[in-house]
PDB file of C-alpha atoms and ligand atoms in Angstrom:
ATOM      1  CA  MET A   1       0.000   0.000   0.000  1.00  0.00           C
ATOM      2  CA  LYS A   2       1.361   3.418  -0.986  1.00  0.00           C
ATOM      3  CA  ILE A   3      -0.102   6.349   0.890  1.00  0.00           C
ATOM      4  CA  ILE A   4       0.508  10.084   0.811  1.00  0.00           C
ATOM      5  CA  MET A   5      -0.361  12.340   3.747  1.00  0.00           C
ATOM      6  CA  LEU A   6      -1.506  15.829   2.740  1.00  0.00           C
ATOM      7  CA  GLY A   7      -2.264  18.756   5.021  1.00  0.00           C
ATOM      8  CA  ALA A   8      -0.919  21.998   6.437  1.00  0.00           C
ATOM      9  CA  PRO A   9       2.163  21.988   8.670  1.00  0.00           C
ATOM     10  CA  GLY A  10       0.946  20.862  12.096  1.00  0.00           C
ATOM     11  CA  ALA A  11      -2.256  19.247  10.816  1.00  0.00           C
ATOM     12  CA  GLY A  12      -1.196  15.936  12.351  1.00  0.00           C
ATOM     13  CA  LYS A  13       0.255  14.169   9.284  1.00  0.00           C
ATOM     14  CA  GLY A  14       3.226  12.772  11.203  1.00  0.00           C
ATOM     15  CA  THR A  15       1.107  11.685  14.172  1.00  0.00           C
ATOM     16  CA  GLN A  16      -1.268   9.737  11.887  1.00  0.00           C
ATOM     17  CA  ALA A  17       1.478   8.449   9.556  1.00  0.00           C
ATOM     18  CA  ILE A  18       3.227   6.733  12.484  1.00  0.00           C
ATOM     19  CA  LYS A  19      -0.026   4.991  13.449  1.00  0.00           C
ATOM     20  CA  ILE A  20      -0.663   3.940   9.825  1.00  0.00           C
ATOM     21  CA  ALA A  21       2.894   2.589   9.501  1.00  0.00           C
ATOM     22  CA  ASP A  22       2.443   0.577  12.673  1.00  0.00           C
ATOM     23  CA  LYS A  23      -0.976  -0.870  11.780  1.00  0.00           C
ATOM     24  CA  TYR A  24      -0.243  -1.729   8.142  1.00  0.00           C
ATOM     25  CA  GLY A  25       3.427  -2.725   8.559  1.00  0.00           C
ATOM     26  CA  ILE A  26       4.859  -0.210   6.078  1.00  0.00           C
ATOM     27  CA  PRO A  27       7.648   2.342   6.645  1.00  0.00           C
ATOM     28  CA  HIS A  28       6.832   5.928   7.596  1.00  0.00           C
ATOM     29  CA  ILE A  29       8.912   8.274   5.470  1.00  0.00           C
ATOM     30  CA  SER A  30       9.008  11.915   6.509  1.00  0.00           C
ATOM     31  CA  THR A  31      11.081  14.236   4.334  1.00  0.00           C
ATOM     32  CA  GLY A  32      11.179  16.710   7.257  1.00  0.00           C
ATOM     33  CA  ASP A  33      12.698  13.982   9.501  1.00  0.00           C
ATOM     34  CA  LEU A  34      15.176  13.031   6.758  1.00  0.00           C
ATOM     35  CA  PHE A  35      16.277  16.668   6.483  1.00  0.00           C
ATOM     36  CA  ARG A  36      16.507  17.046  10.277  1.00  0.00           C
ATOM     37  CA  SER A  37      18.612  13.903  10.496  1.00  0.00           C
ATOM     38  CA  ASN A  38      20.947  15.313   7.816  1.00  0.00           C
ATOM     39  CA  ILE A  39      21.157  18.552   9.805  1.00  0.00           C
ATOM     40  CA  GLY A  40      21.940  16.564  12.979  1.00  0.00           C
ATOM     41  CA  ASN A  41      24.727  14.712  11.131  1.00  0.00           C
ATOM     42  CA  ASN A  42      25.990  17.989   9.621  1.00  0.00           C
ATOM     43  CA  THR A  43      25.936  16.651   6.047  1.00  0.00           C
ATOM     44  CA  GLU A  44      26.177  18.921   3.021  1.00  0.00           C
ATOM     45  CA  LEU A  45      22.498  18.266   2.267  1.00  0.00           C
ATOM     46  CA  GLY A  46      21.637  19.169   5.880  1.00  0.00           C
ATOM     47  CA  ARG A  47      23.573  22.434   5.766  1.00  0.00           C
ATOM     48  CA  GLU A  48      21.876  23.395   2.510  1.00  0.00           C
ATOM     49  CA  ALA A  49      18.362  22.417   3.667  1.00  0.00           C
ATOM     50  CA  LYS A  50      18.647  24.200   7.037  1.00  0.00           C
ATOM     51  CA  GLN A  51      18.665  27.698   5.536  1.00  0.00           C
ATOM     52  CA  TYR A  52      15.342  27.062   3.813  1.00  0.00           C
ATOM     53  CA  MET A  53      13.740  25.242   6.741  1.00  0.00           C
ATOM     54  CA  ASP A  54      14.620  27.900   9.319  1.00  0.00           C
ATOM     55  CA  ALA A  55      13.086  30.535   7.029  1.00  0.00           C
ATOM     56  CA  GLY A  56       9.858  28.504   6.706  1.00  0.00           C
ATOM     57  CA  LYS A  57      10.477  27.947   2.985  1.00  0.00           C
ATOM     58  CA  LEU A  58      10.480  24.725   0.989  1.00  0.00           C
ATOM     59  CA  VAL A  59      13.791  23.049   0.228  1.00  0.00           C
ATOM     60  CA  PRO A  60      14.318  23.080  -3.585  1.00  0.00           C
ATOM     61  CA  ASP A  61      12.598  20.207  -5.426  1.00  0.00           C
ATOM     62  CA  GLU A  62      15.802  18.803  -6.856  1.00  0.00           C
ATOM     63  CA  LEU A  63      17.403  18.151  -3.453  1.00  0.00           C
ATOM     64  CA  THR A  64      14.174  16.883  -1.938  1.00  0.00           C
ATOM     65  CA  VAL A  65      13.301  14.517  -4.774  1.00  0.00           C
ATOM     66  CA  ARG A  66      16.792  12.991  -4.833  1.00  0.00           C
ATOM     67  CA  MET A  67      16.709  12.373  -1.084  1.00  0.00           C
ATOM     68  CA  LEU A  68      13.196  10.875  -1.220  1.00  0.00           C
ATOM     69  CA  PHE A  69      13.912   8.495  -4.112  1.00  0.00           C
ATOM     70  CA  ASP A  70      17.089   7.378  -2.450  1.00  0.00           C
ATOM     71  CA  ARG A  71      15.030   6.419   0.611  1.00  0.00           C
ATOM     72  CA  VAL A  72      12.159   4.694  -1.223  1.00  0.00           C
ATOM     73  CA  SER A  73      14.583   2.588  -3.260  1.00  0.00           C
ATOM     74  CA  ASN A  74      15.428   0.714  -0.024  1.00  0.00           C
ATOM     75  CA  GLU A  75      14.306  -2.895   0.318  1.00  0.00           C
ATOM     76  CA  ASP A  76      11.878  -2.080   3.179  1.00  0.00           C
ATOM     77  CA  CYS A  77       9.739   0.003   0.773  1.00  0.00           C
ATOM     78  CA  LYS A  78       8.980  -2.776  -1.685  1.00  0.00           C
ATOM     79  CA  ASN A  79       5.537  -3.456  -0.179  1.00  0.00           C
ATOM     80  CA  GLY A  80       4.686   0.223   0.105  1.00  0.00           C
ATOM     81  CA  TYR A  81       5.128   3.208   2.393  1.00  0.00           C
ATOM     82  CA  VAL A  82       3.383   6.160   3.929  1.00  0.00           C
ATOM     83  CA  LEU A  83       4.856   9.477   2.786  1.00  0.00           C
ATOM     84  CA  ASP A  84       4.603  12.341   5.267  1.00  0.00           C
ATOM     85  CA  GLY A  85       5.501  15.795   3.946  1.00  0.00           C
ATOM     86  CA  PHE A  86       6.125  14.680   0.372  1.00  0.00           C
ATOM     87  CA  PRO A  87       5.028  15.700  -2.216  1.00  0.00           C
ATOM     88  CA  ARG A  88       4.701  19.395  -1.321  1.00  0.00           C
ATOM     89  CA  THR A  89       4.676  20.867  -4.841  1.00  0.00           C
ATOM     90  CA  ILE A  90       2.981  19.887  -8.097  1.00  0.00           C
ATOM     91  CA  ALA A  91       6.444  19.250  -9.603  1.00  0.00           C
ATOM     92  CA  GLN A  92       7.231  16.756  -6.809  1.00  0.00           C
ATOM     93  CA  ALA A  93       3.853  15.044  -7.305  1.00  0.00           C
ATOM     94  CA  GLU A  94       4.473  14.697 -11.033  1.00  0.00           C
ATOM     95  CA  VAL A  95       7.925  13.170 -10.550  1.00  0.00           C
ATOM     96  CA  LEU A  96       6.547  10.765  -7.948  1.00  0.00           C
ATOM     97  CA  GLU A  97       3.717   9.711 -10.257  1.00  0.00           C
ATOM     98  CA  GLU A  98       6.206   9.114 -13.062  1.00  0.00           C
ATOM     99  CA  GLU A  99       8.600   7.087 -10.890  1.00  0.00           C
ATOM    100  CA  VAL A 100       5.865   4.912  -9.386  1.00  0.00           C
ATOM    101  CA  GLY A 101       4.337   4.481 -12.866  1.00  0.00           C
ATOM    102  CA  LYS A 102       7.641   3.152 -14.230  1.00  0.00           C
ATOM    103  CA  ARG A 103       7.177   0.150 -11.941  1.00  0.00           C
ATOM    104  CA  ASP A 104       3.624  -0.367 -13.203  1.00  0.00           C
ATOM    105  CA  ASP A 105       2.437   0.735  -9.829  1.00  0.00           C
ATOM    106  CA  ARG A 106       0.421   3.602  -8.401  1.00  0.00           C
ATOM    107  CA  ILE A 107      -0.295   5.565  -5.217  1.00  0.00           C
ATOM    108  CA  ASP A 108      -3.364   4.084  -3.494  1.00  0.00           C
ATOM    109  CA  PHE A 109      -4.572   7.033  -1.403  1.00  0.00           C
ATOM    110  CA  ALA A 110      -3.749  10.676  -0.697  1.00  0.00           C
ATOM    111  CA  ILE A 111      -5.170  11.400   2.756  1.00  0.00           C
ATOM    112  CA  ASN A 112      -5.814  15.067   3.392  1.00  0.00           C
ATOM    113  CA  VAL A 113      -5.788  15.910   7.111  1.00  0.00           C
ATOM    114  CA  ASP A 114      -7.911  19.040   7.135  1.00  0.00           C
ATOM    115  CA  VAL A 115      -7.322  21.644   9.887  1.00  0.00           C
ATOM    116  CA  PRO A 116      -8.090  25.396   9.586  1.00  0.00           C
ATOM    117  CA  ASP A 117      -5.209  27.886   9.939  1.00  0.00           C
ATOM    118  CA  ASP A 118      -6.294  29.450  13.266  1.00  0.00           C
ATOM    119  CA  HIS A 119      -6.385  25.998  14.821  1.00  0.00           C
ATOM    120  CA  ILE A 120      -2.900  25.212  13.436  1.00  0.00           C
ATOM    121  CA  ILE A 121      -1.329  28.325  14.948  1.00  0.00           C
ATOM    122  CA  ARG A 122      -2.674  27.417  18.400  1.00  0.00           C
ATOM    123  CA  ARG A 123      -1.592  23.802  18.025  1.00  0.00           C
ATOM    124  CA  MET A 124       1.963  24.466  16.842  1.00  0.00           C
ATOM    125  CA  SER A 125       2.968  26.535  19.862  1.00  0.00           C
ATOM    126  CA  GLY A 126       2.349  23.391  21.946  1.00  0.00           C
ATOM    127  CA  ARG A 127       4.328  20.995  19.744  1.00  0.00           C
ATOM    128  CA  ARG A 128       7.512  19.615  21.282  1.00  0.00           C
ATOM    129  CA  ALA A 129       9.963  17.462  19.350  1.00  0.00           C
ATOM    130  CA  CYS A 130      12.766  15.112  20.286  1.00  0.00           C
ATOM    131  CA  PRO A 131      15.954  16.253  18.517  1.00  0.00           C
ATOM    132  CA  LYS A 132      17.430  12.742  18.866  1.00  0.00           C
ATOM    133  CA  CYS A 133      14.725  10.264  17.754  1.00  0.00           C
ATOM    134  CA  GLY A 134      12.232  12.622  16.077  1.00  0.00           C
ATOM    135  CA  ALA A 135       9.249  11.724  18.330  1.00  0.00           C
ATOM    136  CA  THR A 136       6.584  14.448  18.515  1.00  0.00           C
ATOM    137  CA  TYR A 137       4.511  15.491  21.529  1.00  0.00           C
ATOM    138  CA  HIS A 138       2.029  18.199  22.427  1.00  0.00           C
ATOM    139  CA  ILE A 139       2.079  19.890  25.838  1.00  0.00           C
ATOM    140  CA  GLU A 140      -1.723  19.540  26.171  1.00  0.00           C
ATOM    141  CA  HIS A 141      -2.901  16.847  23.760  1.00  0.00           C
ATOM    142  CA  VAL A 142       0.009  14.380  23.677  1.00  0.00           C
ATOM    143  CA  PRO A 143       2.174  15.100  26.742  1.00  0.00           C
ATOM    144  CA  PRO A 144       5.271  13.013  27.473  1.00  0.00           C
ATOM    145  CA  LYS A 145       5.173  10.956  30.697  1.00  0.00           C
ATOM    146  CA  LYS A 146       7.818  13.220  32.265  1.00  0.00           C
ATOM    147  CA  GLU A 147       7.556  16.914  31.404  1.00  0.00           C
ATOM    148  CA  GLY A 148      10.111  18.000  28.784  1.00  0.00           C
ATOM    149  CA  ILE A 149      11.645  14.523  28.374  1.00  0.00           C
ATOM    150  CA  CYS A 150      11.211  12.123  25.425  1.00  0.00           C
ATOM    151  CA  ASP A 151       9.390   8.880  26.420  1.00  0.00           C
ATOM    152  CA  SER A 152      11.297   6.839  23.838  1.00  0.00           C
ATOM    153  CA  CYS A 153      14.904   7.939  24.333  1.00  0.00           C
ATOM    154  CA  GLY A 154      15.102  10.206  27.423  1.00  0.00           C
ATOM    155  CA  GLU A 155      16.374  13.247  25.473  1.00  0.00           C
ATOM    156  CA  GLN A 156      15.308  16.797  26.419  1.00  0.00           C
ATOM    157  CA  LEU A 157      12.423  17.914  24.171  1.00  0.00           C
ATOM    158  CA  ILE A 158      12.658  21.148  22.165  1.00  0.00           C
ATOM    159  CA  LEU A 159      10.402  23.641  20.372  1.00  0.00           C
ATOM    160  CA  ARG A 160      11.455  23.288  16.729  1.00  0.00           C
ATOM    161  CA  ASN A 161      13.160  26.403  15.260  1.00  0.00           C
ATOM    162  CA  ASP A 162      10.522  26.539  12.558  1.00  0.00           C
ATOM    163  CA  ASP A 163       7.610  26.280  15.051  1.00  0.00           C
ATOM    164  CA  ALA A 164       8.080  29.892  16.228  1.00  0.00           C
ATOM    165  CA  PRO A 165       4.762  31.702  15.523  1.00  0.00           C
ATOM    166  CA  GLU A 166       6.188  34.032  12.786  1.00  0.00           C
ATOM    167  CA  THR A 167       7.690  31.048  10.954  1.00  0.00           C
ATOM    168  CA  VAL A 168       4.485  29.025  11.295  1.00  0.00           C
ATOM    169  CA  GLN A 169       2.564  31.831   9.551  1.00  0.00           C
ATOM    170  CA  LYS A 170       5.167  31.863   6.763  1.00  0.00           C
ATOM    171  CA  ARG A 171       4.920  28.054   6.432  1.00  0.00           C
ATOM    172  CA  LEU A 172       1.130  28.308   6.218  1.00  0.00           C
ATOM    173  CA  ASP A 173       1.450  30.891   3.417  1.00  0.00           C
ATOM    174  CA  VAL A 174       3.859  28.580   1.571  1.00  0.00           C
ATOM    175  CA  TYR A 175       1.439  25.672   2.142  1.00  0.00           C
ATOM    176  CA  HIS A 176      -1.520  27.564   0.630  1.00  0.00           C
ATOM    177  CA  GLU A 177       0.516  28.716  -2.331  1.00  0.00           C
ATOM    178  CA  GLN A 178       2.508  25.600  -3.229  1.00  0.00           C
ATOM    179  CA  THR A 179       1.057  22.526  -1.508  1.00  0.00           C
ATOM    180  CA  GLN A 180      -2.715  23.070  -1.373  1.00  0.00           C
ATOM    181  CA  PRO A 181      -3.003  22.675  -5.184  1.00  0.00           C
ATOM    182  CA  LEU A 182      -2.124  19.005  -4.604  1.00  0.00           C
ATOM    183  CA  ILE A 183      -5.610  18.488  -3.168  1.00  0.00           C
ATOM    184  CA  ASP A 184      -7.048  19.156  -6.596  1.00  0.00           C
ATOM    185  CA  PHE A 185      -4.262  17.136  -8.278  1.00  0.00           C
ATOM    186  CA  TYR A 186      -5.156  13.973  -6.306  1.00  0.00           C
ATOM    187  CA  ASP A 187      -8.899  14.646  -6.422  1.00  0.00           C
ATOM    188  CA  LYS A 188      -8.686  14.504 -10.219  1.00  0.00           C
ATOM    189  CA  ARG A 189      -6.954  11.112  -9.890  1.00  0.00           C
ATOM    190  CA  LYS A 190      -9.815   9.921  -7.619  1.00  0.00           C
ATOM    191  CA  ILE A 191      -7.517   8.928  -4.772  1.00  0.00           C
ATOM    192  CA  LEU A 192      -8.085  11.936  -2.495  1.00  0.00           C
ATOM    193  CA  ARG A 193      -9.755  11.266   0.865  1.00  0.00           C
ATOM    194  CA  THR A 194     -10.273  14.056   3.396  1.00  0.00           C
ATOM    195  CA  VAL A 195     -10.475  13.558   7.165  1.00  0.00           C
ATOM    196  CA  ASP A 196     -11.342  16.133   9.849  1.00  0.00           C
ATOM    197  CA  GLY A 197      -7.998  16.722  11.590  1.00  0.00           C
ATOM    198  CA  THR A 198      -9.497  18.895  14.353  1.00  0.00           C
ATOM    199  CA  LYS A 199     -10.922  15.795  16.052  1.00  0.00           C
ATOM    200  CA  ASP A 200      -9.193  13.814  18.780  1.00  0.00           C
ATOM    201  CA  LEU A 201      -6.249  11.940  17.283  1.00  0.00           C
ATOM    202  CA  GLN A 202      -7.787   8.491  17.893  1.00  0.00           C
ATOM    203  CA  ASP A 203     -10.965   9.604  16.082  1.00  0.00           C
ATOM    204  CA  VAL A 204      -8.895  10.909  13.174  1.00  0.00           C
ATOM    205  CA  PHE A 205      -7.137   7.547  13.014  1.00  0.00           C
ATOM    206  CA  GLY A 206     -10.530   5.775  13.101  1.00  0.00           C
ATOM    207  CA  GLU A 207     -11.593   7.754  10.018  1.00  0.00           C
ATOM    208  CA  ILE A 208      -8.358   6.805   8.256  1.00  0.00           C
ATOM    209  CA  VAL A 209      -8.763   3.098   9.036  1.00  0.00           C
ATOM    210  CA  LYS A 210     -12.280   3.240   7.537  1.00  0.00           C
ATOM    211  CA  ILE A 211     -10.684   4.522   4.326  1.00  0.00           C
ATOM    212  CA  LEU A 212      -7.742   2.111   4.206  1.00  0.00           C
ATOM    213  CA  GLY A 213      -9.623  -0.935   5.472  1.00  0.00           C
ATOM    214  CA  ASP A 214      -8.915  -3.250   8.441  1.00  0.00           C
TER     215      ASP A 214
HETATM  216  P1  ADP B 301       2.485  17.521  10.953  1.00  0.00           P
HETATM  217  O1  ADP B 301       3.260  16.240  10.792  1.00  0.00           O
HETATM  218  O2  ADP B 301       1.297  17.600  10.042  1.00  0.00           O
HETATM  219  O3  ADP B 301       3.356  18.742  10.888  1.00  0.00           O
HETATM  220  P2  ADP B 301       2.220  16.669  13.747  1.00  0.00           P
HETATM  221  O4  ADP B 301       1.785  15.242  13.595  1.00  0.00           O
HETATM  222  O5  ADP B 301       3.625  16.912  14.199  1.00  0.00           O
HETATM  223  O6  ADP B 301       1.874  17.520  12.421  1.00  0.00           O
HETATM  224  O7  ADP B 301       1.202  17.355  14.776  1.00  0.00           O
HETATM  225  C1  ADP B 301       1.340  18.733  15.141  1.00  0.00           C
HETATM  226  C2  ADP B 301       1.114  18.884  16.657  1.00  0.00           C
HETATM  227  O8  ADP B 301      -0.258  18.634  16.972  1.00  0.00           O
HETATM  228  C3  ADP B 301       1.924  17.905  17.521  1.00  0.00           C
HETATM  229  O9  ADP B 301       2.290  18.559  18.713  1.00  0.00           O
HETATM  230  C4  ADP B 301       0.947  16.761  17.776  1.00  0.00           C
HETATM  231  O10 ADP B 301       1.262  16.085  18.990  1.00  0.00           O
HETATM  232  C5  ADP B 301      -0.397  17.492  17.859  1.00  0.00           C
HETATM  233  N1  ADP B 301      -1.522  16.734  17.298  1.00  0.00           N
HETATM  234  C6  ADP B 301      -1.520  15.887  16.237  1.00  0.00           C
HETATM  235  N2  ADP B 301      -2.777  15.426  15.982  1.00  0.00           N
HETATM  236  C7  ADP B 301      -3.588  16.031  16.900  1.00  0.00           C
HETATM  237  C8  ADP B 301      -5.008  15.996  17.161  1.00  0.00           C
HETATM  238  N3  ADP B 301      -5.853  15.261  16.405  1.00  0.00           N
HETATM  239  N4  ADP B 301      -5.475  16.759  18.177  1.00  0.00           N
HETATM  240  C9  ADP B 301      -4.643  17.538  18.930  1.00  0.00           C
HETATM  241  N5  ADP B 301      -3.307  17.607  18.744  1.00  0.00           N
HETATM  242  C10 ADP B 301      -2.781  16.872  17.745  1.00  0.00           C
HETATM  243  P1  AMP B 302       7.968  18.957   8.200  1.00  0.00           P
HETATM  244  O1  AMP B 302       8.736  18.225   9.249  1.00  0.00           O
HETATM  245  O2  AMP B 302       7.230  18.055   7.259  1.00  0.00           O
HETATM  246  O3  AMP B 302       7.074  20.036   8.792  1.00  0.00           O
HETATM  247  O4  AMP B 302       9.046  19.718   7.272  1.00  0.00           O
HETATM  248  C1  AMP B 302       9.900  20.696   7.839  1.00  0.00           C
HETATM  249  C2  AMP B 302      10.537  21.520   6.736  1.00  0.00           C
HETATM  250  O5  AMP B 302      11.354  20.669   5.880  1.00  0.00           O
HETATM  251  C3  AMP B 302       9.575  22.204   5.755  1.00  0.00           C
HETATM  252  O6  AMP B 302       9.084  23.434   6.265  1.00  0.00           O
HETATM  253  C4  AMP B 302      10.493  22.400   4.534  1.00  0.00           C
HETATM  254  O7  AMP B 302      11.418  23.453   4.722  1.00  0.00           O
HETATM  255  C5  AMP B 302      11.296  21.097   4.535  1.00  0.00           C
HETATM  256  N1  AMP B 302      10.610  20.054   3.730  1.00  0.00           N
HETATM  257  C6  AMP B 302      10.069  18.877   4.171  1.00  0.00           C
HETATM  258  N2  AMP B 302       9.520  18.185   3.168  1.00  0.00           N
HETATM  259  C7  AMP B 302       9.695  18.928   2.043  1.00  0.00           C
HETATM  260  C8  AMP B 302       9.328  18.769   0.671  1.00  0.00           C
HETATM  261  N3  AMP B 302       8.635  17.685   0.245  1.00  0.00           N
HETATM  262  N4  AMP B 302       9.684  19.742  -0.211  1.00  0.00           N
HETATM  263  C9  AMP B 302      10.376  20.831   0.190  1.00  0.00           C
HETATM  264  N5  AMP B 302      10.731  21.057   1.475  1.00  0.00           N
HETATM  265  C10 AMP B 302      10.400  20.124   2.393  1.00  0.00           C
END
């Protein structure tokens, strides 16, 4: 099964993608996590991507596409994957469609996690991330067991650089301009499914399971 998660930054794509990966036994691939891991390892790609990410902009398609295809060519992706944060532009969606098509295959569903902007801005100020393992929490909705500490690896949690309110607004503008057109792109291909991302995260997951099947 090949699934794409669509939605604004902070809509809950990552939260739901992890649950999908776990239930359906497919890898969760987040281009944001791949970039952050490159930044953590101080690679050339990481250094290049960081300037764009900190400014709330998209990393250029060429770098992003190369990194993504490198990851999906791994053996663990042969039975599918859930993509979180990719594609984010029409150009990325077209390249993905072409690559998947070359293998006589196709994307099964594009799941749009729908959350209005005002809700996103409130939600993002509460997001906390683990800089070591990438786990995501929320101070109210998904708190760690011990305040400020990652449940999985014990690292101190941080507010992501790009989750500062001014950057979130910039990222939302970029989303509306460059990523939202993908909703129409996948609707035309009849694989778009929209879920209400303002609901409790278990209810959102319930809606997704109804779409993907048990
Ligand atoms: P995205 O991957 O779309 O950027 P995340 O999955 O990181 O978004 O979620 C953004 C923030 O909102 C996180 O702090 C997460 O814990 C929290 N969150 C995710 N889904 C919900 C939900 N349904 N209700 C409340 N908070 C949520
Ligand atoms: P995310 O963790 O998905 O919120 O992504 C964090 C940041 O990484 C984004 O704001 C972009 O700067 C960059 N990024 C992630 N995925 C992509 C993509 N598909 N195309 C371009 N930039 C991306």
